[in-house]
Amino acid sequence: NRFIVTCILFGCDYLKSIPGLGPKRTLAIVNQNRDLHQILNAIERTYTVPPGFRNDFIKALLTFKHQTVFDPEQKKVLPLNPFEREMIWPEDFDGDLNFLGPFIDPKVSTLIATGSIDPISKIPFESSVNVTHVLPMKIDVNRVLAVVTEVPRHLQE
């Protein structure tokens, strides 16, 4: 949990980083404070945070831990991890979990996961489309390795 908290505070897709709060200071605050509320209080006391920062942070944390994913064994969309008994919810939480990703009907989610229907329109893909015409591509592994392992001229000296 502390690792995820630290990563979110570094800045991520769900929460912008706080100006002046770099990796060293973030690690110091996380290491000095054991509780999530203490960490957030320390940041809010020391740095200028945008309005709604605490709620946005908690939503980001919940998204990293509980975003919806398709479980191929159960053939349905579930949270990535089960919800803990003692959850910390955003103050404005109204019971809507759509910020974690939609909970899709099991039949529909199975069709999406198997590539049978378009995830946006839910329209079946044409059966005449043959992806083998596009993939897999033939790759000359030796040629790729030669390019990857080639040492740039400025580093050869």
mmCIF file of C-alpha atoms in Angstrom:
data_model
loop_
_atom_site.group_PDB
_atom_site.id
_atom_site.type_symbol
_atom_site.label_atom_id
_atom_site.label_comp_id
_atom_site.label_asym_id
_atom_site.label_seq_id
_atom_site.Cartn_x
_atom_site.Cartn_y
_atom_site.Cartn_z
ATOM 1 C CA ASN A 1 0.000 0.000 0.000
ATOM 2 C CA ARG A 2 2.804 2.423 0.867
ATOM 3 C CA PHE A 3 4.467 1.733 -2.486
ATOM 4 C CA ILE A 4 1.260 2.604 -4.343
ATOM 5 C CA VAL A 5 0.805 5.725 -2.194
ATOM 6 C CA THR A 6 4.354 6.807 -3.014
ATOM 7 C CA CYS A 7 3.878 6.207 -6.743
ATOM 8 C CA ILE A 8 0.627 8.191 -6.810
ATOM 9 C CA LEU A 9 2.326 11.088 -5.022
ATOM 10 C CA PHE A 10 5.109 11.057 -7.634
ATOM 11 C CA GLY A 11 2.341 11.853 -10.139
ATOM 12 C CA CYS A 12 0.274 9.515 -12.268
ATOM 13 C CA ASP A 13 -2.541 9.448 -14.823
ATOM 14 C CA TYR A 14 -5.107 9.809 -12.046
ATOM 15 C CA LEU A 15 -3.449 12.575 -10.019
ATOM 16 C CA LYS A 16 -1.007 15.282 -11.039
ATOM 17 C CA SER A 17 2.152 15.727 -9.011
ATOM 18 C CA ILE A 18 2.354 18.551 -6.490
ATOM 19 C CA PRO A 19 4.853 21.299 -7.377
ATOM 20 C CA GLY A 20 7.855 21.159 -5.052
ATOM 21 C CA LEU A 21 7.109 17.623 -3.869
ATOM 22 C CA GLY A 22 9.756 15.513 -5.547
ATOM 23 C CA PRO A 23 10.785 11.897 -4.961
ATOM 24 C CA LYS A 24 13.082 12.604 -1.961
ATOM 25 C CA ARG A 25 10.507 14.648 -0.077
ATOM 26 C CA THR A 26 7.719 12.219 -0.968
ATOM 27 C CA LEU A 27 9.697 9.260 0.382
ATOM 28 C CA ALA A 28 10.546 11.197 3.541
ATOM 29 C CA ILE A 29 6.888 12.056 4.201
ATOM 30 C CA VAL A 30 5.707 8.499 3.508
ATOM 31 C CA ASN A 31 8.438 7.027 5.740
ATOM 32 C CA GLN A 32 7.780 9.498 8.595
ATOM 33 C CA ASN A 33 4.019 8.897 8.632
ATOM 34 C CA ARG A 34 2.504 5.446 9.056
ATOM 35 C CA ASP A 35 -1.115 6.309 8.372
ATOM 36 C CA LEU A 36 -2.597 7.480 5.062
ATOM 37 C CA HIS A 37 -4.389 10.367 6.789
ATOM 38 C CA GLN A 38 -1.103 11.457 8.411
ATOM 39 C CA ILE A 39 0.646 11.384 5.022
ATOM 40 C CA LEU A 40 -2.075 13.482 3.384
ATOM 41 C CA ASN A 41 -2.203 15.892 6.358
ATOM 42 C CA ALA A 42 1.587 16.390 6.201
ATOM 43 C CA ILE A 43 1.408 17.176 2.494
ATOM 44 C CA GLU A 44 -1.552 19.535 2.890
ATOM 45 C CA ARG A 45 0.236 21.377 5.743
ATOM 46 C CA THR A 46 3.470 21.816 3.795
ATOM 47 C CA TYR A 47 2.468 22.216 0.147
ATOM 48 C CA THR A 48 -0.146 24.055 -1.847
ATOM 49 C CA VAL A 49 -2.477 21.360 -3.119
ATOM 50 C CA PRO A 50 -5.287 21.834 -5.636
ATOM 51 C CA PRO A 51 -8.906 21.824 -4.478
ATOM 52 C CA GLY A 52 -10.222 18.282 -4.071
ATOM 53 C CA PHE A 53 -6.709 16.862 -3.749
ATOM 54 C CA ARG A 54 -7.572 14.452 -0.912
ATOM 55 C CA ASN A 55 -10.636 13.053 -2.723
ATOM 56 C CA ASP A 56 -8.735 12.751 -6.003
ATOM 57 C CA PHE A 57 -5.880 11.011 -4.205
ATOM 58 C CA ILE A 58 -8.211 8.466 -2.588
ATOM 59 C CA LYS A 59 -9.947 7.823 -5.915
ATOM 60 C CA ALA A 60 -6.538 7.246 -7.519
ATOM 61 C CA LEU A 61 -5.561 4.843 -4.729
ATOM 62 C CA LEU A 62 -8.839 2.936 -5.062
ATOM 63 C CA THR A 63 -8.415 2.802 -8.839
ATOM 64 C CA PHE A 64 -4.923 1.328 -8.611
ATOM 65 C CA LYS A 65 -6.049 -1.259 -6.084
ATOM 66 C CA HIS A 66 -9.569 -2.074 -7.269
ATOM 67 C CA GLN A 67 -9.929 -1.164 -10.948
ATOM 68 C CA THR A 68 -12.211 -3.484 -12.840
ATOM 69 C CA VAL A 69 -10.629 -6.305 -14.831
ATOM 70 C CA PHE A 70 -11.979 -9.285 -16.743
ATOM 71 C CA ASP A 71 -11.450 -12.571 -14.883
ATOM 72 C CA PRO A 72 -11.142 -15.299 -17.541
ATOM 73 C CA GLU A 73 -11.832 -18.092 -15.045
ATOM 74 C CA GLN A 74 -15.064 -16.602 -13.729
ATOM 75 C CA LYS A 75 -15.834 -14.998 -17.114
ATOM 76 C CA LYS A 76 -16.895 -11.673 -15.639
ATOM 77 C CA VAL A 77 -15.611 -8.237 -14.686
ATOM 78 C CA LEU A 78 -14.421 -7.981 -11.079
ATOM 79 C CA PRO A 79 -12.334 -5.573 -8.999
ATOM 80 C CA LEU A 80 -8.597 -6.293 -9.366
ATOM 81 C CA ASN A 81 -8.445 -6.930 -5.600
ATOM 82 C CA PRO A 82 -11.309 -7.505 -3.166
ATOM 83 C CA PHE A 83 -12.418 -4.470 -1.190
ATOM 84 C CA GLU A 84 -11.021 -4.339 2.328
ATOM 85 C CA ARG A 85 -13.322 -4.330 5.296
ATOM 86 C CA GLU A 86 -12.111 -0.891 6.400
ATOM 87 C CA MET A 87 -12.156 1.152 3.218
ATOM 88 C CA ILE A 88 -11.265 4.831 3.030
ATOM 89 C CA TRP A 89 -13.753 6.412 0.648
ATOM 90 C CA PRO A 90 -13.630 9.920 -0.804
ATOM 91 C CA GLU A 91 -15.762 12.449 1.086
ATOM 92 C CA ASP A 92 -17.953 12.954 -1.979
ATOM 93 C CA PHE A 93 -18.400 9.201 -2.522
ATOM 94 C CA ASP A 94 -22.007 8.521 -3.466
ATOM 95 C CA GLY A 95 -21.751 4.770 -3.992
ATOM 96 C CA ASP A 96 -20.961 5.086 -7.703
ATOM 97 C CA LEU A 97 -17.931 2.887 -8.444
ATOM 98 C CA ASN A 98 -17.738 3.777 -12.152
ATOM 99 C CA PHE A 99 -14.491 5.660 -11.549
ATOM 100 C CA LEU A 100 -12.974 2.174 -11.061
ATOM 101 C CA GLY A 101 -14.199 1.117 -14.491
ATOM 102 C CA PRO A 102 -17.605 -0.150 -15.495
ATOM 103 C CA PHE A 103 -19.061 -3.362 -14.164
ATOM 104 C CA ILE A 104 -20.185 -4.966 -17.429
ATOM 105 C CA ASP A 105 -22.686 -7.781 -17.859
ATOM 106 C CA PRO A 106 -20.758 -11.106 -17.813
ATOM 107 C CA LYS A 107 -21.972 -12.151 -21.279
ATOM 108 C CA VAL A 108 -20.982 -8.823 -22.806
ATOM 109 C CA SER A 109 -17.605 -8.707 -21.026
ATOM 110 C CA THR A 110 -16.802 -12.230 -22.245
ATOM 111 C CA LEU A 111 -17.601 -11.227 -25.832
ATOM 112 C CA ILE A 112 -15.370 -8.154 -25.489
ATOM 113 C CA ALA A 113 -12.514 -10.142 -23.904
ATOM 114 C CA THR A 114 -12.610 -12.764 -26.644
ATOM 115 C CA GLY A 115 -12.572 -10.105 -29.359
ATOM 116 C CA SER A 116 -16.024 -11.015 -30.630
ATOM 117 C CA ILE A 117 -17.569 -7.549 -30.246
ATOM 118 C CA ASP A 118 -16.351 -3.976 -30.320
ATOM 119 C CA PRO A 119 -15.905 -2.747 -26.701
ATOM 120 C CA ILE A 120 -17.374 0.680 -27.497
ATOM 121 C CA SER A 121 -20.245 0.001 -29.887
ATOM 122 C CA LYS A 122 -20.886 -3.597 -28.730
ATOM 123 C CA ILE A 123 -21.381 -4.486 -32.406
ATOM 124 C CA PRO A 124 -19.935 -7.855 -33.479
ATOM 125 C CA PHE A 125 -16.820 -7.711 -35.610
ATOM 126 C CA GLU A 126 -17.277 -8.931 -39.161
ATOM 127 C CA SER A 127 -16.421 -12.602 -39.422
ATOM 128 C CA SER A 128 -14.823 -11.948 -42.814
ATOM 129 C CA VAL A 129 -12.003 -9.983 -41.187
ATOM 130 C CA ASN A 130 -8.956 -12.167 -40.895
ATOM 131 C CA VAL A 131 -6.312 -10.752 -38.571
ATOM 132 C CA THR A 132 -3.736 -13.245 -39.802
ATOM 133 C CA HIS A 133 -3.324 -10.964 -42.838
ATOM 134 C CA VAL A 134 -1.947 -8.329 -40.461
ATOM 135 C CA LEU A 135 -0.365 -10.403 -37.704
ATOM 136 C CA PRO A 136 1.948 -12.058 -37.038
ATOM 137 C CA MET A 137 4.577 -10.179 -38.990
ATOM 138 C CA LYS A 138 7.787 -11.901 -39.946
ATOM 139 C CA ILE A 139 10.626 -10.349 -38.001
ATOM 140 C CA ASP A 140 14.273 -10.915 -38.752
ATOM 141 C CA VAL A 141 15.525 -11.362 -35.197
ATOM 142 C CA ASN A 142 19.198 -11.068 -36.166
ATOM 143 C CA ARG A 143 18.552 -7.725 -37.844
ATOM 144 C CA VAL A 144 16.664 -6.406 -34.793
ATOM 145 C CA LEU A 145 19.423 -7.585 -32.439
ATOM 146 C CA ALA A 146 22.060 -5.933 -34.613
ATOM 147 C CA VAL A 147 20.261 -2.589 -34.363
ATOM 148 C CA VAL A 148 19.575 -2.934 -30.637
ATOM 149 C CA THR A 149 23.134 -3.937 -29.751
ATOM 150 C CA GLU A 150 24.845 -1.423 -32.047
ATOM 151 C CA VAL A 151 26.903 1.010 -29.979
ATOM 152 C CA PRO A 152 26.412 4.658 -30.997
ATOM 153 C CA ARG A 153 29.556 6.260 -32.473
ATOM 154 C CA HIS A 154 29.864 8.917 -29.776
ATOM 155 C CA LEU A 155 30.085 6.136 -27.157
ATOM 156 C CA GLN A 156 32.709 4.060 -29.020
ATOM 157 C CA GLU A 157 35.584 6.382 -28.168
#
